[in-house]
Amino acid sequence: MKTVRQLLFGLLCVVLLTGCEIQKEQSGQETWSREVFAMDTYMKLTVYGANAENAVDAAILEIQRLENLLSAADPESEVSVLNREKKGVLSEESTYLWEKSWEVYLETQGKFDVTIYPVMKAWGFVGEEFHIPEEGLLNQLTNEVNASLVEWNKENSEISLPDRVELDFGAIAKGYTGARLAEQLKKQGIKSALLNLGGNIQLVGNKPDDSPFRIGVKDPDGTAEYLCVLSVADTAVVTSGDYERYFEQDGVRYHHIIDPDTGYPADKGLRSVTIVCRDGTLADAYSTALFVMGTEEAIRFWESHSKQFDAVLYTEDGRLLVTEGLQDLLATALDYEVLRVKE
Ligand code: AMP
Ligand code: MG
């Protein structure tokens, strides 16, 4: 039985729905929406159709289960135990994430590197005691930010980390969670859902009226409501931006997406990267990786992976770049350039 408070909260979430990333949703169908704080962010799950309420409840349990497994900040999680003990046998899900992370590490030439955790701690992004680390310390730490130092046995999932190496799935865990939830909802017969995992959007199917969802890509400065709105369905839409987690000192912004080569916040001309990809885990990994690459390298990377994903890049000098697959799915009042694969 739900308490009156829970029912009122549920009702409030449904009412708030139109203010967020989804726009002008009108549905004759049962709609259930709940907010939850997990994985260090506010999440909002909206599910349409019969059995929506049970499906949302089950999804929240699943989020909590995955947070307990994957959060490096939770001392009891599998990844924290590994970071302390340096040796272990990974569960099936952590195996999947490690192997995905390794693939993306290789194809991005180390721009995406889940051994970044000691650097995140040095900046105080773990525990929110922000400060600028000494350059000497960052040099020392970045020598050991290197996924190839991890010993991995594919046969039995045994992993071992050298002394000062620690893993952090923060750049991929929410995308994976979205992908898992979409799978779970589909198994429960849900045909339509919008899962907003703190800027990581995972969609199940179309809206209940069979039209695509309309997902706004945030303006990093908040000047315009959105940079653009994408009409998309049954996919993940994941954004990495310098405005998501940061602190400021002496007028400089220090954000949470770190260039593994320098140990400093990535600073290669991008304010935000949005990836549209059917594989939510990959969408999350690529949004972080392309942000680190910077504009020119990100464009080249997309050109060689254009069948796998589309992207919206927003640069420091205010250019909005949109890959060709999104051209017909995009609405914006801003000028934009379409990126095409060169023949
Ligand atoms: P996202 O918001 O998905 O771009 O992920 C940012 C989070 O990923 C940070 O809070 C760190 O936990 C982690 N991270 C930061 N820089 C990197 C990097 N270069 N490679 C992999 N993970 C990173
Ligand atoms: Mg990411």
Short mmCIF file of C-alpha atoms and ligand atoms in Angstrom, two decimals:
data_model
loop_
_atom_site.label_atom_id
_atom_site.label_comp_id
_atom_site.label_asym_id
_atom_site.label_seq_id
_atom_site.Cartn_x
_atom_site.Cartn_y
_atom_site.Cartn_z
CA MET A 1 0.00 0.00 0.00
CA LYS A 2 1.29 3.44 -0.83
CA THR A 3 1.15 6.19 1.79
CA VAL A 4 -0.68 9.43 0.96
CA ARG A 5 2.76 11.12 0.87
CA GLN A 6 4.08 8.67 -1.70
CA LEU A 7 0.96 9.12 -3.81
CA LEU A 8 1.23 12.92 -3.67
CA PHE A 9 4.93 12.70 -4.56
CA GLY A 10 4.12 10.45 -7.52
CA LEU A 11 1.44 12.90 -8.65
CA LEU A 12 3.85 15.84 -8.32
CA CYS A 13 6.41 14.01 -10.46
CA VAL A 14 3.82 13.47 -13.19
CA VAL A 15 2.93 17.16 -13.10
CA LEU A 16 6.61 18.21 -13.21
CA LEU A 17 7.25 15.97 -16.18
CA THR A 18 6.55 18.64 -18.79
CA GLY A 19 9.13 21.03 -17.30
CA CYS A 20 12.07 18.76 -17.83
CA GLU A 21 13.60 17.24 -20.94
CA ILE A 22 10.34 15.88 -22.28
CA GLN A 23 8.10 18.44 -23.86
CA LYS A 24 4.32 18.70 -24.20
CA GLU A 25 3.72 15.09 -23.37
CA GLN A 26 0.01 14.25 -23.56
CA SER A 27 -1.05 10.72 -23.14
CA GLY A 28 -4.33 9.01 -22.52
CA GLN A 29 -2.36 6.09 -21.14
CA GLU A 30 -1.42 5.26 -17.60
CA THR A 31 1.70 7.27 -16.74
CA TRP A 32 3.88 6.73 -13.74
CA SER A 33 6.83 8.88 -12.81
CA ARG A 34 9.19 8.87 -9.82
CA GLU A 35 12.30 10.77 -8.86
CA VAL A 36 15.21 9.23 -7.01
CA PHE A 37 18.65 10.44 -5.96
CA ALA A 38 21.20 7.77 -6.89
CA MET A 39 24.67 7.55 -8.42
CA ASP A 40 25.28 11.07 -7.16
CA THR A 41 22.55 12.61 -9.32
CA TYR A 42 18.80 13.24 -9.51
CA MET A 43 17.04 10.72 -11.69
CA LYS A 44 13.52 10.71 -12.98
CA LEU A 45 11.85 7.66 -14.44
CA THR A 46 8.65 7.95 -16.45
CA VAL A 47 6.91 4.85 -17.69
CA TYR A 48 3.72 4.66 -19.78
CA GLY A 49 1.13 1.95 -20.18
CA ALA A 50 -0.34 -0.86 -18.13
CA ASN A 51 1.76 -1.95 -15.15
CA ALA A 52 3.76 1.29 -15.23
CA GLU A 53 3.80 1.72 -11.46
CA ASN A 54 5.25 -1.73 -10.74
CA ALA A 55 7.75 -1.27 -13.55
CA VAL A 56 9.00 2.04 -12.07
CA ASP A 57 9.33 0.47 -8.61
CA ALA A 58 11.33 -2.44 -10.02
CA ALA A 59 13.52 -0.02 -12.00
CA ILE A 60 14.38 1.91 -8.84
CA LEU A 61 15.40 -1.29 -7.08
CA GLU A 62 17.59 -2.11 -10.07
CA ILE A 63 19.26 1.33 -9.94
CA GLN A 64 20.01 0.82 -6.27
CA ARG A 65 21.42 -2.65 -6.92
CA LEU A 66 23.73 -1.32 -9.65
CA GLU A 67 24.83 1.62 -7.52
CA ASN A 68 25.79 -0.78 -4.73
CA LEU A 69 27.78 -2.81 -7.24
CA LEU A 70 29.49 -0.07 -9.26
CA SER A 71 29.97 3.09 -7.21
CA ALA A 72 33.63 3.71 -6.35
CA ALA A 73 32.44 6.10 -3.62
CA ASP A 74 30.58 3.31 -1.78
CA PRO A 75 33.18 1.46 0.32
CA GLU A 76 31.19 -1.79 0.10
CA SER A 77 30.81 -1.86 -3.71
CA GLU A 78 32.58 -4.49 -5.77
CA VAL A 79 34.78 -1.87 -7.41
CA SER A 80 35.77 -0.35 -4.02
CA VAL A 81 36.70 -3.74 -2.61
CA LEU A 82 38.84 -4.34 -5.70
CA ASN A 83 40.46 -0.89 -5.37
CA ARG A 84 41.44 -1.77 -1.78
CA GLU A 85 42.39 -5.42 -2.19
CA LYS A 86 43.95 -5.05 -5.67
CA LYS A 87 42.97 -8.56 -6.71
CA GLY A 88 39.67 -10.31 -7.27
CA VAL A 89 37.29 -12.10 -9.59
CA LEU A 90 34.84 -9.73 -11.26
CA SER A 91 31.10 -10.41 -11.36
CA GLU A 92 29.50 -10.84 -14.78
CA GLU A 93 28.34 -7.22 -14.89
CA SER A 94 31.66 -5.71 -13.81
CA THR A 95 33.35 -7.99 -16.34
CA TYR A 96 31.11 -6.54 -19.05
CA LEU A 97 31.92 -2.98 -17.96
CA TRP A 98 35.65 -3.59 -17.65
CA GLU A 99 35.79 -5.20 -21.09
CA LYS A 100 33.75 -2.36 -22.65
CA SER A 101 35.99 0.18 -20.91
CA TRP A 102 39.08 -1.59 -22.22
CA GLU A 103 37.73 -1.58 -25.81
CA VAL A 104 36.95 2.13 -25.61
CA TYR A 105 40.35 2.81 -24.00
CA LEU A 106 42.00 1.18 -27.01
CA GLU A 107 39.91 2.82 -29.70
CA THR A 108 40.22 6.29 -28.12
CA GLN A 109 43.98 5.97 -27.56
CA GLY A 110 43.52 6.26 -23.82
CA LYS A 111 41.29 9.36 -23.77
CA PHE A 112 38.75 7.17 -22.00
CA ASP A 113 40.51 5.52 -19.08
CA VAL A 114 38.72 4.06 -16.05
CA THR A 115 41.97 4.07 -14.03
CA ILE A 116 41.36 7.84 -13.59
CA TYR A 117 40.12 7.43 -9.99
CA PRO A 118 43.28 8.59 -8.10
CA VAL A 119 43.17 11.85 -10.10
CA MET A 120 39.44 12.34 -9.32
CA LYS A 121 40.32 11.99 -5.64
CA ALA A 122 43.23 14.43 -5.91
CA TRP A 123 40.84 17.13 -7.23
CA GLY A 124 38.35 16.38 -4.46
CA PHE A 125 35.64 15.23 -6.89
CA VAL A 126 35.22 12.27 -4.57
CA GLY A 127 33.72 13.58 -1.34
CA GLU A 128 33.27 17.10 -2.81
CA GLU A 129 36.25 18.72 -1.09
CA PHE A 130 37.33 20.53 -4.21
CA HIS A 131 40.84 21.93 -4.56
CA ILE A 132 43.55 22.30 -7.20
CA PRO A 133 46.22 19.61 -6.69
CA GLU A 134 49.96 20.35 -6.88
CA GLU A 135 51.29 19.93 -10.41
CA GLY A 136 53.95 17.48 -9.14
CA LEU A 137 51.27 15.29 -7.62
CA LEU A 138 49.26 15.28 -10.86
CA ASN A 139 52.37 14.32 -12.86
CA GLN A 140 53.02 11.47 -10.49
CA LEU A 141 49.38 10.28 -10.56
CA THR A 142 48.98 10.46 -14.33
CA ASN A 143 51.97 8.11 -14.76
CA GLU A 144 49.72 5.44 -13.33
CA VAL A 145 46.51 6.41 -15.08
CA ASN A 146 46.85 3.69 -17.65
CA ALA A 147 44.33 0.89 -18.18
CA SER A 148 47.05 -1.27 -19.72
CA LEU A 149 48.64 -1.62 -16.26
CA VAL A 150 45.61 -3.71 -15.22
CA GLU A 151 46.12 -7.46 -15.45
CA TRP A 152 43.03 -9.16 -16.79
CA ASN A 153 42.37 -12.84 -17.28
CA LYS A 154 39.52 -13.23 -19.76
CA GLU A 155 39.17 -16.95 -19.04
CA ASN A 156 38.23 -16.64 -15.36
CA SER A 157 37.56 -12.88 -14.90
CA GLU A 158 40.48 -12.53 -12.51
CA ILE A 159 41.70 -8.98 -12.30
CA SER A 160 44.63 -7.43 -10.51
CA LEU A 161 45.65 -3.80 -10.11
CA PRO A 162 49.15 -2.52 -9.38
CA ASP A 163 49.56 -0.78 -6.01
CA ARG A 164 48.36 2.73 -6.74
CA VAL A 165 45.91 1.93 -9.57
CA GLU A 166 42.16 2.27 -8.87
CA LEU A 167 39.11 1.94 -11.11
CA ASP A 168 36.19 4.33 -11.51
CA PHE A 169 33.20 3.38 -13.69
CA GLY A 170 31.69 6.88 -13.23
CA ALA A 171 31.84 7.66 -16.95
CA ILE A 172 29.99 4.54 -18.02
CA ALA A 173 27.85 3.29 -15.10
CA LYS A 174 24.81 5.48 -15.73
CA GLY A 175 24.75 4.58 -19.41
CA TYR A 176 24.97 0.91 -18.51
CA THR A 177 22.20 1.36 -15.94
CA GLY A 178 19.95 2.99 -18.55
CA ALA A 179 20.59 0.14 -20.96
CA ARG A 180 19.81 -2.46 -18.26
CA LEU A 181 16.62 -0.68 -17.25
CA ALA A 182 15.42 -0.47 -20.85
CA GLU A 183 16.00 -4.21 -21.21
CA GLN A 184 14.15 -4.92 -17.96
CA LEU A 185 11.20 -2.70 -18.90
CA LYS A 186 10.86 -4.32 -22.32
CA LYS A 187 10.81 -7.76 -20.68
CA GLN A 188 7.94 -6.51 -18.50
CA GLY A 189 6.00 -5.60 -21.64
CA ILE A 190 6.57 -1.83 -21.38
CA LYS A 191 6.51 -0.18 -24.81
CA SER A 192 7.20 3.41 -23.85
CA ALA A 193 9.41 5.03 -21.20
CA LEU A 194 11.66 8.02 -20.63
CA LEU A 195 14.45 7.42 -18.15
CA ASN A 196 16.38 10.52 -17.20
CA LEU A 197 19.41 9.41 -15.22
CA GLY A 198 20.84 12.87 -14.52
CA GLY A 199 21.51 13.95 -18.08
CA ASN A 200 21.83 10.39 -19.37
CA ILE A 201 18.57 9.81 -21.19
CA GLN A 202 17.44 6.31 -22.10
CA LEU A 203 14.28 5.94 -24.16
CA VAL A 204 12.14 2.87 -24.56
CA GLY A 205 10.14 2.94 -27.80
CA ASN A 206 8.21 6.00 -28.91
CA LYS A 207 5.89 8.20 -26.86
CA PRO A 208 2.56 6.50 -26.16
CA ASP A 209 0.96 8.34 -29.12
CA ASP A 210 3.63 6.73 -31.34
CA SER A 211 5.46 9.93 -32.10
CA PRO A 212 9.15 10.24 -31.11
CA PHE A 213 10.22 11.73 -27.78
CA ARG A 214 11.50 15.31 -27.89
CA ILE A 215 14.74 15.56 -25.93
CA GLY A 216 16.32 18.92 -25.21
CA VAL A 217 20.11 19.29 -25.26
CA LYS A 218 20.98 21.71 -22.47
CA ASP A 219 22.68 25.03 -23.12
CA PRO A 220 25.82 24.91 -20.90
CA ASP A 221 25.37 28.61 -20.04
CA GLY A 222 21.64 28.32 -19.50
CA THR A 223 21.14 31.35 -21.80
CA ALA A 224 18.80 29.55 -24.16
CA GLU A 225 16.56 26.87 -22.71
CA TYR A 226 18.09 24.29 -25.03
CA LEU A 227 20.79 24.23 -27.69
CA CYS A 228 18.48 22.06 -29.73
CA VAL A 229 15.68 19.54 -29.39
CA LEU A 230 16.05 16.04 -30.84
CA SER A 231 13.07 13.93 -31.95
CA VAL A 232 14.26 10.42 -31.17
CA ALA A 233 12.97 7.02 -30.02
CA ASP A 234 14.25 3.78 -28.52
CA THR A 235 17.79 5.03 -28.04
CA ALA A 236 20.15 6.59 -25.51
CA VAL A 237 20.93 10.32 -25.55
CA VAL A 238 23.90 10.97 -23.27
CA THR A 239 25.60 14.29 -22.59
CA SER A 240 28.96 15.11 -21.02
CA GLY A 241 29.50 18.78 -20.25
CA ASP A 242 31.75 21.10 -18.29
CA TYR A 243 28.69 22.43 -16.44
CA GLU A 244 27.64 19.16 -14.82
CA ARG A 245 30.13 18.95 -11.92
CA TYR A 246 32.68 21.67 -11.32
CA PHE A 247 34.11 24.21 -8.93
CA GLU A 248 35.50 27.65 -9.59
CA GLN A 249 38.65 29.23 -8.22
CA ASP A 250 39.99 32.67 -9.16
CA GLY A 251 37.48 32.86 -11.99
CA VAL A 252 38.56 29.53 -13.55
CA ARG A 253 36.20 26.61 -13.86
CA TYR A 254 37.56 23.17 -12.97
CA HIS A 255 35.21 20.42 -14.14
CA HIS A 256 35.08 16.66 -13.67
CA ILE A 257 36.06 15.32 -17.10
CA ILE A 258 39.79 14.77 -16.90
CA ASP A 259 42.36 14.49 -19.65
CA PRO A 260 44.33 11.36 -18.61
CA ASP A 261 47.47 12.76 -20.29
CA THR A 262 47.64 15.86 -18.09
CA GLY A 263 45.48 15.12 -15.04
CA TYR A 264 43.71 18.48 -15.63
CA PRO A 265 40.11 19.02 -16.71
CA ALA A 266 39.92 18.44 -20.47
CA ASP A 267 40.27 21.72 -22.26
CA LYS A 268 40.24 21.11 -26.00
CA GLY A 269 37.54 23.46 -27.14
CA LEU A 270 34.30 21.68 -26.18
CA ARG A 271 31.59 22.72 -23.71
CA SER A 272 29.38 19.70 -24.24
CA VAL A 273 29.12 16.47 -26.21
CA THR A 274 25.83 14.65 -26.72
CA ILE A 275 25.88 11.12 -28.11
CA VAL A 276 22.84 9.43 -29.65
CA CYS A 277 23.42 5.68 -29.78
CA ARG A 278 21.25 2.60 -29.33
CA ASP A 279 23.84 1.14 -26.96
CA GLY A 280 23.52 3.24 -23.78
CA THR A 281 26.79 1.99 -22.29
CA LEU A 282 28.72 3.00 -25.37
CA ALA A 283 26.87 6.34 -25.55
CA ASP A 284 28.10 7.17 -22.05
CA ALA A 285 31.69 6.09 -22.69
CA TYR A 286 31.85 8.00 -25.98
CA SER A 287 30.36 11.22 -24.55
CA THR A 288 33.20 11.36 -22.02
CA ALA A 289 35.87 10.27 -24.51
CA LEU A 290 34.88 12.78 -27.22
CA PHE A 291 34.78 15.58 -24.66
CA VAL A 292 38.39 14.78 -23.74
CA MET A 293 39.43 14.54 -27.42
CA GLY A 294 38.28 18.04 -28.24
CA THR A 295 36.57 19.30 -31.39
CA GLU A 296 38.85 18.19 -34.22
CA GLU A 297 39.69 14.73 -32.89
CA ALA A 298 36.05 14.13 -31.89
CA ILE A 299 34.94 14.89 -35.45
CA ARG A 300 37.54 12.49 -36.88
CA PHE A 301 36.47 9.80 -34.38
CA TRP A 302 32.83 10.20 -35.39
CA GLU A 303 33.77 10.00 -39.08
CA SER A 304 35.26 6.57 -38.49
CA HIS A 305 32.34 5.41 -36.26
CA SER A 306 29.42 7.11 -38.00
CA LYS A 307 27.41 3.89 -38.29
CA GLN A 308 27.52 3.42 -34.52
CA PHE A 309 26.43 6.82 -33.22
CA ASP A 310 25.45 10.42 -33.90
CA ALA A 311 26.54 13.45 -31.94
CA VAL A 312 25.90 17.08 -31.10
CA LEU A 313 29.05 19.04 -30.22
CA TYR A 314 28.95 22.51 -28.68
CA THR A 315 32.24 24.39 -28.74
CA GLU A 316 33.75 27.06 -26.50
CA ASP A 317 33.38 29.59 -29.31
CA GLY A 318 29.66 28.90 -29.59
CA ARG A 319 29.56 26.60 -32.65
CA LEU A 320 26.83 23.98 -32.71
CA LEU A 321 27.96 20.94 -34.75
CA VAL A 322 25.50 18.19 -35.60
CA THR A 323 26.28 14.91 -37.34
CA GLU A 324 24.32 14.18 -40.50
CA GLY A 325 22.16 11.41 -39.01
CA LEU A 326 20.48 13.96 -36.73
CA GLN A 327 19.87 16.57 -39.38
CA ASP A 328 16.20 15.69 -39.91
CA LEU A 329 15.56 15.01 -36.22
CA LEU A 330 16.69 18.37 -34.93
CA ALA A 331 14.91 21.62 -34.07
CA THR A 332 16.84 24.70 -33.02
CA ALA A 333 16.71 28.47 -33.22
CA LEU A 334 20.53 28.60 -33.34
CA ASP A 335 22.79 28.43 -36.38
CA TYR A 336 24.40 25.03 -36.75
CA GLU A 337 26.81 23.16 -38.99
CA VAL A 338 26.13 19.64 -40.26
CA LEU A 339 29.06 17.21 -40.10
CA ARG A 340 29.20 14.76 -42.98
CA VAL A 341 31.39 11.75 -43.54
CA LYS A 342 33.87 12.65 -46.26
CA GLU A 343 33.56 10.48 -49.36
P1 AMP B 1 30.54 11.69 -17.73
O1 AMP B 1 29.69 12.67 -16.99
O2 AMP B 1 29.83 10.49 -18.24
O3 AMP B 1 31.35 12.34 -18.80
O4 AMP B 1 31.57 11.06 -16.69
C1 AMP B 1 32.41 11.85 -15.89
C2 AMP B 1 32.94 10.95 -14.80
O5 AMP B 1 33.78 9.96 -15.39
C3 AMP B 1 33.83 11.67 -13.79
O6 AMP B 1 33.09 12.12 -12.68
C4 AMP B 1 34.83 10.57 -13.42
O7 AMP B 1 34.25 9.72 -12.47
C5 AMP B 1 35.00 9.81 -14.71
N1 AMP B 1 36.03 10.32 -15.63
C6 AMP B 1 36.57 11.56 -15.72
N2 AMP B 1 37.45 11.66 -16.73
C7 AMP B 1 37.48 10.42 -17.31
C8 AMP B 1 38.21 9.87 -18.42
N3 AMP B 1 39.08 10.58 -19.14
N4 AMP B 1 38.00 8.55 -18.71
C9 AMP B 1 37.13 7.80 -18.00
N5 AMP B 1 36.43 8.27 -16.95
C10 AMP B 1 36.59 9.56 -16.61
MG MG B 2 30.12 9.28 -19.91
#
